[in-house]
Tab-separated table of C-alpha atoms in Angstrom:
chain	number	residue	atom	x	y	z
A	807	UNK	CA	33.181	79.747	109.628
A	808	UNK	CA	36.908	79.337	110.283
A	809	UNK	CA	39.012	77.566	107.748
A	810	UNK	CA	42.173	75.645	108.429
A	811	UNK	CA	45.074	77.089	106.479
A	812	UNK	CA	47.590	74.386	105.646
A	813	UNK	CA	51.247	75.424	106.051
A	814	UNK	CA	53.133	75.680	102.792
A	815	UNK	CA	55.475	72.831	101.958
A	816	UNK	CA	58.266	74.933	100.473
A	817	UNK	CA	60.222	71.949	99.143
A	818	UNK	CA	57.286	70.629	97.131
A	819	UNK	CA	56.373	74.141	95.990
A	820	UNK	CA	59.873	74.484	94.497
A	821	UNK	CA	59.607	71.126	92.749
A	822	UNK	CA	61.582	68.881	95.123
A	823	UNK	CA	59.986	65.485	94.443
A	824	UNK	CA	62.568	62.756	93.867
A	825	UNK	CA	63.655	61.435	97.238
A	826	UNK	CA	65.361	58.469	95.560
A	827	UNK	CA	67.612	60.664	93.423
A	828	UNK	CA	68.715	62.701	96.446
A	829	UNK	CA	69.474	59.522	98.406
A	830	UNK	CA	71.444	58.032	95.493
A	831	UNK	CA	73.607	61.137	95.163
A	832	UNK	CA	74.220	61.221	98.924
A	833	UNK	CA	75.296	57.573	98.797
A	834	UNK	CA	77.598	58.225	95.808
A	835	UNK	CA	79.307	61.110	97.575
A	836	UNK	CA	80.047	59.004	100.679
A	837	UNK	CA	82.827	56.851	99.099
A	838	UNK	CA	84.135	59.892	97.220
A	839	UNK	CA	84.488	61.702	100.534
A	840	UNK	CA	86.303	58.714	102.005
A	841	UNK	CA	88.654	58.594	99.011
A	842	UNK	CA	89.596	62.264	99.241
A	843	UNK	CA	90.047	62.083	103.014
A	844	UNK	CA	92.506	59.249	102.407
A	845	UNK	CA	94.258	61.170	99.622
A	846	UNK	CA	94.572	64.199	101.897
A	847	UNK	CA	96.787	62.102	104.157
A	848	UNK	CA	98.593	60.108	101.450
A	849	UNK	CA	99.049	63.001	98.968
A	850	UNK	CA	98.296	66.188	100.941
A	851	UNK	CA	97.564	68.987	98.473
A	852	UNK	CA	95.204	71.955	98.419
A	853	UNK	CA	93.200	70.221	95.666
A	854	UNK	CA	92.476	67.191	97.833
A	855	UNK	CA	91.649	69.354	100.856
A	856	UNK	CA	89.188	71.381	98.772
A	857	UNK	CA	87.574	68.202	97.433
A	858	UNK	CA	87.113	66.862	100.958
A	859	UNK	CA	85.230	70.059	101.740
A	860	UNK	CA	83.176	69.808	98.540
A	861	UNK	CA	82.158	66.175	99.058
A	862	UNK	CA	81.285	66.848	102.713
A	863	UNK	CA	79.075	69.777	101.723
A	864	UNK	CA	77.379	67.829	98.913
A	865	UNK	CA	76.780	64.769	101.109
A	866	UNK	CA	75.113	66.983	103.721
A	867	UNK	CA	73.144	68.939	101.092
A	868	UNK	CA	71.690	65.838	99.436
A	869	UNK	CA	70.861	64.310	102.831
A	870	UNK	CA	68.960	67.491	103.723
A	871	UNK	CA	67.271	67.491	100.309
A	872	UNK	CA	66.091	63.914	100.894
A	873	UNK	CA	64.746	64.955	104.302
A	874	UNK	CA	62.951	67.945	102.775
A	875	UNK	CA	61.146	65.611	100.389
A	876	UNK	CA	60.409	62.703	102.730
A	877	UNK	CA	59.532	64.627	105.912
A	878	UNK	CA	56.594	66.998	105.644
A	879	UNK	CA	57.737	68.903	108.734
A	880	UNK	CA	61.131	69.540	107.128
A	881	UNK	CA	59.563	70.588	103.828
A	882	UNK	CA	57.472	73.186	105.646
A	883	UNK	CA	60.467	74.595	107.512
A	884	UNK	CA	61.879	77.483	105.486
A	885	UNK	CA	65.090	77.460	107.537
A	886	UNK	CA	65.881	73.889	106.489
A	887	UNK	CA	65.339	74.851	102.854
A	888	UNK	CA	67.607	77.891	103.262
A	889	UNK	CA	70.317	75.708	104.799
A	890	UNK	CA	70.116	73.363	101.809
A	891	UNK	CA	70.356	76.248	99.321
A	892	UNK	CA	73.364	77.705	101.148
A	893	UNK	CA	75.170	74.361	101.132
A	894	UNK	CA	74.634	73.907	97.390
A	895	UNK	CA	75.922	77.430	96.736
A	896	UNK	CA	78.987	77.167	98.987
A	897	UNK	CA	80.070	73.771	97.660
A	898	UNK	CA	80.702	74.974	94.108
A	899	UNK	CA	83.379	77.344	95.443
A	900	UNK	CA	85.714	74.469	96.319
A	901	UNK	CA	85.008	72.489	93.136
A	902	UNK	CA	85.796	75.429	90.842
A	903	UNK	CA	88.858	76.409	92.862
A	904	UNK	CA	90.141	72.823	92.713
A	905	UNK	CA	89.920	72.883	88.905
A	906	UNK	CA	91.624	76.284	88.705
A	907	UNK	CA	94.414	75.264	91.094
A	908	UNK	CA	95.058	71.961	89.339
A	909	UNK	CA	95.504	73.683	85.972
A	910	UNK	CA	98.084	76.055	87.473
A	911	UNK	CA	99.882	73.179	89.215
A	912	UNK	CA	100.146	71.208	85.972
A	913	UNK	CA	101.331	74.334	84.211
A	914	UNK	CA	104.177	74.575	86.740
A	915	UNK	CA	105.158	70.944	86.163
A	916	UNK	CA	104.995	71.434	82.389
A	917	UNK	CA	107.660	74.122	82.730
A	918	UNK	CA	105.726	76.790	80.899
A	919	UNK	CA	107.648	80.112	80.948
A	920	UNK	CA	106.015	83.001	82.786
A	921	UNK	CA	103.920	85.196	80.498
A	922	UNK	CA	104.897	88.823	79.994
A	923	UNK	CA	101.247	89.751	79.531
A	924	UNK	CA	100.112	91.473	82.764
A	925	UNK	CA	96.508	90.314	82.271
A	926	UNK	CA	97.583	86.684	81.916
A	927	UNK	CA	99.733	87.034	85.029
A	928	UNK	CA	96.760	88.415	86.960
A	929	UNK	CA	94.546	85.499	85.938
A	930	UNK	CA	97.149	83.140	87.421
A	931	UNK	CA	97.134	84.881	90.804
A	932	UNK	CA	95.461	82.391	93.134
A	933	UNK	CA	94.769	84.910	95.882
A	934	UNK	CA	93.178	87.271	93.373
A	935	UNK	CA	91.022	84.420	92.011
A	936	UNK	CA	89.845	83.569	95.527
A	937	UNK	CA	88.654	87.130	96.141
A	938	UNK	CA	85.744	87.183	93.639
A	939	UNK	CA	85.027	83.542	94.522
A	940	UNK	CA	84.557	84.584	98.145
A	941	UNK	CA	82.402	87.528	97.091
A	942	UNK	CA	80.203	85.229	94.973
A	943	UNK	CA	79.743	82.853	97.898
A	944	UNK	CA	78.937	85.710	100.267
A	945	UNK	CA	76.352	87.133	97.864
A	946	UNK	CA	74.803	83.698	97.403
A	947	UNK	CA	74.574	83.139	101.162
A	948	UNK	CA	73.039	86.586	101.630
A	949	UNK	CA	70.468	85.875	98.907
A	950	UNK	CA	69.522	82.514	100.419
A	951	UNK	CA	69.484	83.787	104.009
A	952	UNK	CA	67.126	86.655	103.119
A	953	UNK	CA	64.710	84.264	101.418
A	954	UNK	CA	61.432	84.214	103.313
A	955	UNK	CA	59.563	82.119	100.807
A	956	UNK	CA	58.746	85.017	98.499
A	957	UNK	CA	60.840	86.554	95.738
A	958	UNK	CA	62.142	90.072	96.362
A	959	UNK	CA	64.062	92.510	94.182
A	960	UNK	CA	67.075	92.625	96.504
A	961	UNK	CA	67.117	88.844	96.849
A	962	UNK	CA	67.058	88.384	93.073
A	963	UNK	CA	69.799	90.981	92.588
A	964	UNK	CA	72.118	89.259	95.072
A	965	UNK	CA	71.470	85.837	93.546
A	966	UNK	CA	72.018	87.132	90.010
A	967	UNK	CA	75.276	88.896	90.951
A	968	UNK	CA	76.590	85.735	92.612
A	969	UNK	CA	75.654	83.632	89.578
A	970	UNK	CA	77.318	86.000	87.095
A	971	UNK	CA	80.565	86.076	89.091
A	972	UNK	CA	80.650	82.271	89.227
A	973	UNK	CA	80.021	82.097	85.476
A	974	UNK	CA	82.868	84.521	84.687
A	975	UNK	CA	85.279	82.616	86.924
A	976	UNK	CA	84.230	79.320	85.331
A	977	UNK	CA	84.952	80.799	81.901
A	978	UNK	CA	88.337	81.964	83.185
A	979	UNK	CA	89.133	78.465	84.420
A	980	UNK	CA	88.203	77.051	80.995
A	981	UNK	CA	90.419	79.683	79.356
A	982	UNK	CA	93.398	78.642	81.518
A	983	UNK	CA	92.788	75.002	80.616
A	984	UNK	CA	92.653	75.822	76.900
A	985	UNK	CA	95.952	77.706	77.078
A	986	UNK	CA	97.697	74.814	78.830
A	987	UNK	CA	96.225	72.319	76.360
A	988	UNK	CA	97.460	74.365	73.390
A	989	UNK	CA	100.909	74.496	74.952
A	990	UNK	CA	100.838	70.721	75.353
A	991	UNK	CA	99.820	70.237	71.707
A	992	UNK	CA	102.585	72.543	70.533
A	993	UNK	CA	105.082	70.341	72.363
A	994	UNK	CA	106.158	72.762	75.041
A	995	UNK	CA	105.132	70.499	77.874
A	996	UNK	CA	107.226	68.075	79.881
A	997	UNK	CA	108.768	65.024	78.272
A	998	UNK	CA	106.756	61.830	78.482
A	999	UNK	CA	107.916	58.974	80.676
A	1000	UNK	CA	107.250	55.307	80.068
A	1001	UNK	CA	105.872	54.805	83.597
A	1002	UNK	CA	103.366	57.664	83.529
A	1003	UNK	CA	100.016	57.003	85.155
A	1004	UNK	CA	96.727	57.358	83.261
A	1005	UNK	CA	96.083	60.714	84.921
A	1006	UNK	CA	99.489	62.091	83.978
A	1007	UNK	CA	99.273	60.913	80.377
A	1008	UNK	CA	95.728	62.160	79.775
A	1009	UNK	CA	95.691	65.175	82.112
A	1010	UNK	CA	94.781	67.687	79.400
A	1011	UNK	CA	91.880	65.634	78.071
A	1012	UNK	CA	90.540	65.165	81.594
A	1013	UNK	CA	90.856	68.861	82.424
A	1014	UNK	CA	89.133	69.864	79.201
A	1015	UNK	CA	86.255	67.554	80.096
A	1016	UNK	CA	86.181	69.064	83.595
A	1017	UNK	CA	85.976	72.563	82.083
A	1018	UNK	CA	83.116	71.547	79.782
A	1019	UNK	CA	81.164	70.006	82.669
A	1020	UNK	CA	81.658	73.090	84.845
A	1021	UNK	CA	80.522	75.310	81.981
A	1022	UNK	CA	77.410	73.176	81.438
A	1023	UNK	CA	76.585	73.568	85.121
A	1024	UNK	CA	77.108	77.322	85.172
A	1025	UNK	CA	75.406	78.047	81.850
A	1026	UNK	CA	72.319	76.216	83.113
A	1027	UNK	CA	72.318	78.121	86.415
A	1028	UNK	CA	72.795	81.449	84.613
A	1029	UNK	CA	70.159	80.721	81.970
A	1030	UNK	CA	67.567	79.976	84.664
A	1031	UNK	CA	68.628	82.634	87.182
A	1032	UNK	CA	65.372	84.549	86.680
A	1033	UNK	CA	63.189	81.433	86.868
A	1034	UNK	CA	63.519	79.664	90.210
A	1035	UNK	CA	60.938	77.016	89.386
A	1036	UNK	CA	62.619	76.074	86.115
A	1037	UNK	CA	66.031	76.008	87.799
A	1038	UNK	CA	64.726	73.630	90.466
A	1039	UNK	CA	62.861	71.438	88.003
A	1040	UNK	CA	64.423	68.047	88.677
A	1041	UNK	CA	64.225	67.063	85.000
A	1042	UNK	CA	66.819	69.802	84.354
A	1043	UNK	CA	68.493	70.224	87.749
A	1044	UNK	CA	69.865	66.700	88.106
A	1045	UNK	CA	71.333	66.200	84.586
A	1046	UNK	CA	72.567	69.794	84.148
A	1047	UNK	CA	73.746	70.677	87.657
A	1048	UNK	CA	74.037	67.721	90.012
A	1049	UNK	CA	75.421	65.237	87.455
A	1050	UNK	CA	78.203	67.485	86.042
A	1051	UNK	CA	79.400	68.211	89.584
A	1052	UNK	CA	79.737	64.601	90.668
A	1053	UNK	CA	81.360	63.677	87.336
A	1054	UNK	CA	83.977	66.377	87.935
A	1055	UNK	CA	84.573	65.025	91.445
A	1056	UNK	CA	85.024	61.534	89.959
A	1057	UNK	CA	87.431	62.798	87.285
A	1058	UNK	CA	89.621	64.407	89.951
A	1059	UNK	CA	90.014	60.949	91.468
A	1060	UNK	CA	91.855	59.728	88.334
A	1061	UNK	CA	95.100	58.095	89.380
A	1062	UNK	CA	98.077	60.438	89.004
A	1063	UNK	CA	96.078	63.483	87.888
A	1064	UNK	CA	96.762	65.573	90.991
A	1065	UNK	CA	100.531	66.066	91.394
A	1066	UNK	CA	102.262	65.537	94.699
A	1067	UNK	CA	103.325	68.594	96.640
A	1068	UNK	CA	106.935	67.505	96.311
A	1069	UNK	CA	106.696	67.766	92.510
A	1070	UNK	CA	105.791	71.451	92.779
A	1071	UNK	CA	108.120	72.750	95.493
A	1072	UNK	CA	111.417	72.389	93.604
A	1073	UNK	CA	109.954	74.199	90.595
A	1074	UNK	CA	107.963	77.030	92.077
A	1075	UNK	CA	108.001	77.047	95.883
A	1076	UNK	CA	106.272	80.403	96.281
A	1077	UNK	CA	103.346	79.363	94.097
A	1078	UNK	CA	103.019	76.049	95.864
A	1079	UNK	CA	102.826	77.710	99.250
A	1080	UNK	CA	99.645	79.465	98.241
A	1081	UNK	CA	96.768	77.253	99.372
């Protein structure tokens, strides 16, 4: 007697259940995307361009996630799930790079003298920072693209390597923020003006909070790298991964936090020309 084998709903098998949460996050990213598109024209900087990319990717990813949960046909399509995983992996690239770039830009404005330590100088090389970031993204895409619904040794190795690289770069970004904050406390930063915006006056506090949120996100991803089901558990995934990301995107929107391109060119034109 033949039995009907029901196709696997991959989304539900991974623990994708809350359609409402996915829809809410997609809706929240829509105005953020509009804001950063506007800022890219009003105050064109690499930070704003990167955030436009990030918000676009996240809006699409959460829309797909909602479809995976609400539409059974989508949930059973492994290619749709792979597309969603790739989008979530690629998006973090631009968020982390925005934080790293903003710290270096504020360091330029603060007038911090160039370090004689060759290691410190290397960590401030934007092109060098982008290289491992690109490698991490490529490894993550390869891991997701080779996913056929079953765990494999090569797939796990690629995913783990990508996660570790992202964690190390997130720690490096936090290290750069800590150095700049210490310099600010020691009084080596720029002189305060009476007409400073909230973002200018509290830039270090905001960037420290950004670093903490990024670390929370990456520590969670790293801690659950060997347990896909725990990593995708929505009770952990939303507060420890999705929420820190959107909070960082909101913090970047603080008025006056991102300096204008014109503020950087007179001080360090070569650095500013690096996107």
